[in-house]
Structures are given as structure tokens and as C-alpha cells.
Coordinates of N, CA and C in Angstrom, one line a residue:
M530 N 0.8 -1.2 0.0 CA 0.0 0.0 0.0 C 0.9 1.2 0.0
K531 N 0.7 2.1 -1.0 CA 1.5 3.4 -1.1 C 1.0 4.4 0.0
Q532 N 1.9 5.0 0.7 CA 1.6 6.0 1.7 C 1.6 7.4 0.9
A533 N 0.5 8.1 1.1 CA 0.3 9.4 0.4 C 1.2 10.4 1.1
N534 N 1.8 11.3 0.3 CA 2.5 12.5 0.8 C 1.4 13.5 1.0
P535 N 1.2 14.0 2.2 CA 0.1 14.9 2.5 C 0.2 16.2 1.7
K536 N 1.4 16.6 1.3 CA 1.6 17.9 0.6 C 1.2 17.7 -0.9
E537 N 1.2 16.5 -1.4 CA 0.7 16.2 -2.7 C -0.8 16.4 -2.9
L538 N -1.5 16.4 -1.8 CA -3.0 16.4 -1.8 C -3.6 17.7 -1.4
T539 N -2.8 18.6 -0.9 CA -3.3 19.8 -0.3 C -3.6 20.9 -1.3
M540 N -4.6 21.6 -1.0 CA -5.0 22.8 -1.8 C -5.3 23.9 -0.9
P541 N -4.8 25.1 -1.2 CA -5.1 26.2 -0.4 C -6.1 27.1 -1.0
F542 N -6.7 27.9 -0.2 CA -7.6 29.0 -0.6 C -7.0 30.3 0.1
I543 N -6.9 31.4 -0.7 CA -6.4 32.6 -0.1 C -7.4 33.7 -0.4
R544 N -7.8 34.4 0.6 CA -8.7 35.6 0.4 C -7.9 36.8 0.9
I545 N -7.7 37.8 0.0 CA -7.0 39.0 0.3 C -7.9 40.2 0.1
T546 N -8.1 40.9 1.2 CA -9.0 42.0 1.2 C -8.2 43.3 1.3
L547 N -8.4 44.2 0.4 CA -7.7 45.5 0.3 C -8.6 46.6 0.8
G548 N -8.0 47.5 1.5 CA -8.8 48.6 2.1 C -8.9 49.8 1.2
R549 N -8.5 49.7 0.0 CA -8.6 50.7 -1.0 C -8.9 50.1 -2.4
A550 N -9.3 50.9 -3.3 CA -9.5 50.3 -4.7 C -8.2 50.0 -5.3
A551 N -8.2 48.9 -6.0 CA -7.0 48.5 -6.7 C -7.4 48.2 -8.2
S552 N -6.4 48.4 -9.1 CA -6.7 48.1 -10.5 C -6.9 46.6 -10.7
P553 N -7.6 46.3 -11.8 CA -7.6 44.9 -12.2 C -6.2 44.3 -12.4
A554 N -5.3 45.0 -12.9 CA -3.9 44.6 -13.1 C -3.2 44.3 -11.8
Q555 N -3.4 45.2 -10.8 CA -2.9 44.9 -9.5 C -3.5 43.7 -8.8
K556 N -4.8 43.5 -8.9 CA -5.4 42.4 -8.3 C -4.9 41.1 -9.0
Q557 N -4.8 41.1 -10.3 CA -4.3 39.9 -11.0 C -2.8 39.6 -10.6
A558 N -2.0 40.7 -10.5 CA -0.6 40.5 -10.1 C -0.5 39.9 -8.7
I559 N -1.4 40.3 -7.8 CA -1.4 39.8 -6.4 C -1.8 38.3 -6.5
A560 N -2.9 38.0 -7.2 CA -3.3 36.6 -7.3 C -2.3 35.7 -7.9
H561 N -1.7 36.2 -9.0 CA -0.6 35.3 -9.6 C 0.6 35.1 -8.7
Q562 N 1.1 36.2 -8.1 CA 2.2 36.1 -7.3 C 1.9 35.3 -5.9
A563 N 0.7 35.5 -5.4 CA 0.4 34.8 -4.2 C 0.3 33.3 -4.5
T564 N -0.2 32.9 -5.6 CA -0.2 31.5 -6.0 C 1.2 31.0 -6.1
A565 N 2.1 31.7 -6.7 CA 3.5 31.3 -6.8 C 4.1 31.1 -5.4
L566 N 3.8 32.0 -4.5 CA 4.4 31.9 -3.1 C 3.9 30.7 -2.4
I567 N 2.6 30.4 -2.6 CA 2.0 29.3 -1.9 C 2.6 28.0 -2.5
A568 N 2.9 27.9 -3.8 CA 3.5 26.7 -4.4 C 4.9 26.6 -3.9
E569 N 5.7 27.7 -3.9 CA 7.1 27.6 -3.5 C 7.3 27.4 -2.0
L570 N 6.6 28.2 -1.2 CA 6.9 28.2 0.3 C 6.1 27.2 1.1
L571 N 4.9 26.9 0.6 CA 4.1 26.0 1.4 C 3.9 24.6 0.6
H572 N 4.5 24.6 -0.6 CA 4.6 23.3 -1.3 C 3.2 22.8 -1.7
K573 N 2.3 23.8 -2.1 CA 1.0 23.5 -2.6 C 0.9 23.4 -4.1
R574 N -0.1 22.8 -4.6 CA -0.3 22.6 -6.0 C -0.9 23.9 -6.6
A575 N -0.2 24.6 -7.5 CA -0.8 25.8 -8.0 C -2.1 25.6 -8.8
E576 N -2.2 24.4 -9.4 CA -3.4 24.2 -10.2 C -4.7 24.0 -9.4
V577 N -4.6 23.8 -8.1 CA -5.8 23.8 -7.3 C -5.8 24.9 -6.2
T578 N -4.9 25.9 -6.4 CA -4.9 27.1 -5.5 C -5.9 28.1 -6.0
A579 N -6.8 28.5 -5.1 CA -7.8 29.5 -5.4 C -7.4 30.8 -4.7
V580 N -7.5 31.9 -5.4 CA -7.2 33.2 -4.7 C -8.3 34.2 -5.1
H581 N -8.8 34.8 -4.0 CA -9.9 35.8 -4.2 C -9.3 37.1 -3.6
V582 N -9.2 38.1 -4.5 CA -8.8 39.5 -4.1 C -9.9 40.4 -4.3
D583 N -10.3 41.1 -3.2 CA -11.4 42.1 -3.3 C -11.0 43.4 -2.6
S584 N -11.7 44.4 -2.8 CA -11.5 45.7 -2.2 C -12.7 46.2 -1.5
T585 N -12.5 46.9 -0.4 CA -13.6 47.5 0.3 C -13.3 49.0 0.3
P586 N -14.4 49.8 0.4 CA -14.2 51.3 0.4 C -13.2 51.7 1.6
A587 N -12.4 52.7 1.3 CA -11.4 53.1 2.3 C -12.1 53.6 3.6
E588 N -13.2 54.2 3.5 CA -13.9 54.7 4.7 C -14.4 53.6 5.6
T589 N -14.4 52.3 5.1 CA -14.8 51.2 6.0 C -13.7 50.6 6.8
W590 N -12.5 51.1 6.6 CA -11.3 50.5 7.3 C -10.7 51.4 8.3
C591 N -10.7 51.0 9.5 CA -10.1 51.8 10.6 C -9.0 50.9 11.3
I592 N -8.0 51.6 11.8 CA -7.0 51.0 12.7 C -6.9 51.8 14.0
A593 N -7.0 51.2 15.1 CA -7.0 51.9 16.4 C -8.2 52.9 16.4
G594 N -9.3 52.5 15.8 CA -10.5 53.3 15.8 C -10.5 54.5 14.9
E595 N -9.4 54.7 14.1 CA -9.3 55.8 13.3 C -9.2 55.4 11.8
P596 N -9.6 56.3 10.9 CA -9.4 56.0 9.5 C -7.9 55.8 9.1
V597 N -7.7 55.0 8.2 CA -6.3 54.7 7.8 C -5.8 55.9 6.9
A598 N -4.5 56.3 7.2 CA -4.0 57.4 6.4 C -4.1 57.2 4.9
A599 N -4.3 58.2 4.2 CA -4.5 58.1 2.7 C -3.3 57.5 2.0
A600 N -2.2 57.6 2.5 CA -1.0 57.1 1.9 C -0.8 55.6 2.1
L601 N -1.6 55.0 2.9 CA -1.5 53.6 3.2 C -2.6 52.8 2.6
T602 N -2.3 51.5 2.2 CA -3.4 50.6 1.8 C -3.5 49.5 2.8
P603 N -4.5 49.5 3.6 CA -4.6 48.4 4.6 C -5.0 47.1 3.9
T604 N -4.6 46.0 4.4 CA -4.9 44.7 3.9 C -5.2 43.7 5.0
H605 N -6.0 42.6 4.6 CA -6.2 41.5 5.5 C -6.2 40.3 4.6
S606 N -5.4 39.3 5.0 CA -5.3 38.0 4.2 C -5.6 36.8 5.1
D607 N -6.5 35.9 4.5 CA -6.8 34.6 5.2 C -6.3 33.6 4.2
I608 N -5.4 32.7 4.7 CA -4.9 31.6 3.9 C -5.4 30.3 4.6
Y609 N -6.1 29.4 3.8 CA -6.6 28.2 4.4 C -5.8 27.0 3.8
I610 N -5.3 26.2 4.7 CA -4.5 25.0 4.3 C -5.0 23.8 5.2
T611 N -4.6 22.7 4.7 CA -4.9 21.5 5.5 C -4.0 21.4 6.7
A612 N -4.6 21.1 7.9 CA -3.9 21.0 9.1 C -2.8 20.0 9.0
G613 N -1.6 20.4 9.6 CA -0.5 19.5 9.7 C 0.3 19.3 8.4
T614 N 0.1 20.1 7.4 CA 0.9 20.0 6.2 C 2.0 20.9 6.1
N615 N 2.2 21.8 7.0 CA 3.3 22.8 6.9 C 3.9 23.0 8.3
T616 N 5.2 23.3 8.3 CA 5.9 23.6 9.5 C 5.7 25.1 9.9
A617 N 6.0 25.4 11.2 CA 6.0 26.8 11.6 C 6.9 27.7 10.8
A618 N 8.0 27.2 10.4 CA 9.0 28.0 9.6 C 8.4 28.3 8.3
E619 N 7.8 27.3 7.6 CA 7.2 27.5 6.3 C 6.1 28.5 6.4
K620 N 5.2 28.4 7.4 CA 4.1 29.4 7.6 C 4.7 30.8 7.8
A621 N 5.7 30.9 8.7 CA 6.3 32.2 8.9 C 6.9 32.8 7.6
A622 N 7.5 32.0 6.8 CA 8.1 32.5 5.6 C 7.0 33.0 4.6
M623 N 5.8 32.3 4.6 CA 4.7 32.6 3.8 C 4.1 34.0 4.2
I624 N 4.0 34.2 5.5 CA 3.4 35.4 6.0 C 4.4 36.6 5.7
A625 N 5.7 36.4 5.8 CA 6.6 37.5 5.5 C 6.6 37.8 4.0
A626 N 6.6 36.7 3.2 CA 6.6 36.9 1.7 C 5.4 37.6 1.2
L627 N 4.2 37.2 1.7 CA 3.0 37.8 1.3 C 2.9 39.3 1.7
H628 N 3.4 39.6 2.9 CA 3.4 41.0 3.4 C 4.3 41.8 2.4
R629 N 5.4 41.3 2.1 CA 6.3 42.0 1.1 C 5.6 42.2 -0.2
L630 N 5.0 41.1 -0.7 CA 4.3 41.2 -2.0 C 3.3 42.3 -2.0
L631 N 2.5 42.4 -1.0 CA 1.4 43.4 -0.9 C 2.0 44.8 -0.8
G632 N 3.1 45.0 -0.1 CA 3.7 46.3 0.0 C 4.3 46.7 -1.4
E633 N 5.0 45.7 -2.1 CA 5.6 46.0 -3.4 C 4.5 46.3 -4.4
T634 N 3.4 45.7 -4.3 CA 2.3 45.8 -5.3 C 1.5 47.0 -5.1
L635 N 1.2 47.3 -3.8 CA 0.2 48.3 -3.5 C 0.8 49.6 -2.9
G636 N 2.1 49.6 -2.6 CA 2.7 50.7 -1.8 C 2.6 50.4 -0.4
A637 N 2.8 51.4 0.5 CA 2.9 51.2 1.9 C 1.6 50.6 2.5
V638 N 1.8 49.6 3.3 CA 0.7 49.0 4.0 C 0.9 49.2 5.5
P639 N -0.1 49.4 6.3 CA 0.1 49.6 7.7 C 0.6 48.4 8.4
A640 N 1.2 48.6 9.6 CA 1.7 47.4 10.3 C 0.5 46.5 10.7
A641 N -0.6 47.0 11.0 CA -1.8 46.3 11.3 C -2.5 45.7 10.1
S642 N -1.8 45.2 9.2 CA -2.3 44.5 8.0 C -2.0 43.0 8.3
Y643 N -3.0 42.3 8.7 CA -2.9 40.9 9.2 C -2.9 39.9 8.1
I644 N -2.1 38.8 8.3 CA -2.2 37.6 7.5 C -2.4 36.5 8.4
V645 N -3.5 35.7 8.2 CA -3.9 34.7 9.1 C -3.9 33.4 8.3
I646 N -3.2 32.4 8.9 CA -3.2 31.0 8.3 C -4.1 30.2 9.1
H647 N -5.1 29.7 8.5 CA -6.1 28.8 9.1 C -5.8 27.4 8.7
E648 N -5.6 26.5 9.7 CA -5.3 25.1 9.4 C -6.6 24.3 9.6
I649 N -7.2 23.8 8.5 CA -8.4 23.1 8.5 C -8.2 21.6 8.5
A650 N -9.0 20.9 9.3 CA -8.9 19.4 9.4 C -9.2 18.8 8.0
A651 N -8.4 17.8 7.6 CA -8.6 17.2 6.3 C -10.0 16.7 6.0
S652 N -10.7 16.4 7.1 CA -12.1 15.9 7.0 C -13.1 17.0 6.8
D653 N -12.6 18.3 6.9 CA -13.6 19.4 6.9 C -13.5 20.3 5.7
W654 N -12.8 19.9 4.7 CA -12.8 20.6 3.4 C -12.2 19.8 2.3
G655 N -12.5 20.3 1.1 CA -12.0 19.6 -0.1 C -12.3 20.4 -1.3
Y656 N -12.1 19.7 -2.5 CA -12.5 20.3 -3.8 C -12.9 19.2 -4.7
A657 N -13.6 19.6 -5.7 CA -14.2 18.6 -6.7 C -15.0 17.5 -6.0
G658 N -15.7 17.9 -4.9 CA -16.6 16.9 -4.3 C -16.0 15.9 -3.4
L659 N -14.6 16.0 -3.1 CA -14.0 15.1 -2.2 C -13.3 15.9 -1.1
T660 N -13.4 15.3 0.1 CA -12.6 16.0 1.2 C -11.1 15.6 1.0
Q661 N -10.3 16.3 1.7 CA -8.8 16.0 1.7 C -8.6 14.7 2.3
A662 N -9.3 14.3 3.3 CA -9.2 13.0 4.0 C -9.5 11.9 3.0
A663 N -10.5 12.1 2.2 CA -10.9 11.1 1.2 C -9.8 10.9 0.2
R664 N -9.2 12.1 -0.2 CA -8.1 12.0 -1.2 C -6.9 11.3 -0.6
R665 N -6.6 11.5 0.6 CA -5.5 10.8 1.2 C -5.7 9.3 1.3
Q666 N -6.9 9.0 1.7 CA -7.3 7.6 1.8 C -7.2 6.9 0.4
A667 N -7.7 7.5 -0.6 CA -7.7 7.0 -2.0 C -6.3 6.8 -2.5
A668 N -5.4 7.8 -2.2 CA -4.0 7.8 -2.6 C -3.2 6.7 -1.9
S669 N -3.6 6.4 -0.7 CA -2.8 5.4 0.1 C -3.2 4.0 -0.4
V670 N -4.3 3.8 -1.0 CA -4.7 2.5 -1.5 C -4.1 2.1 -2.8
L671 N -3.7 3.2 -3.6 CA -3.1 2.9 -4.9 C -1.8 2.2 -4.8

């Protein structure tokens, strides 16, 4: 019985919310480069990586109860991965690289621009109608 490599079966989802309007080209660049980072740093399959980049009106974003300075673009990113498929060092590298990418693409971002990595149990999510746990089980039988 072949033992499945958990990283071969994982797929991430990334939602990046911007606190200012961004051009379609900027959003596409962020999505493309975030996918490359996920593949390189977290060893995920680019072909099943989904990225959603959206913008909210600047007036809806406050830090410390105050509107964000006009020169800054606030961001919040949620990355969803299968639990147990990455080390703390890999996740730290991803957070640092995504923060750099956002700053390089959008200009200055406030320090309170959070990147959260959510680790989801393999039984609790999937794609194409199969959970990650089912994929692992099927791969181990081959």
C-alpha cells in the first residue's frame, strides 16, 4: 500500500481584502504572485490554488478606531491550508513573503495588516466533491 504524501494532496484558498480600490492589473498580479508563493513556500499545487482578491471602500477600514492614512493601503489576508501539512517555519516564511508582495504591489501597508493562516482538518474541506481526507485515503490504497 502506497503512503500518500500529504503535501501532494493539499489545496489552499487565499482571500486577500484590500482597504482601497486596486486596479484589475494589481489584483491579477497579487493573485498570480500569491499563487507562486503558496506553491514555493508551502509546497501546494498551483493548479488547485484559489485566490480571491477584493477591495472595500477606504472609509470602511479603521485601525485603532481611526481611518487609515490616505498614503497607506490596509490589507487582511486569510490563507486556508490542510492542518498538519506545513511547519511553523514554512508558515512564517509565507506570512513574511505575502506581506512583502502586498507592499511591493500596493505601496505602503500599515503594520496592522494581518495575514492569518487557518489550518483546517482534512475531513472538513476539499475540492471537486472530495474531502482532503478522502483524497489521502484513496491515494494510500493505490
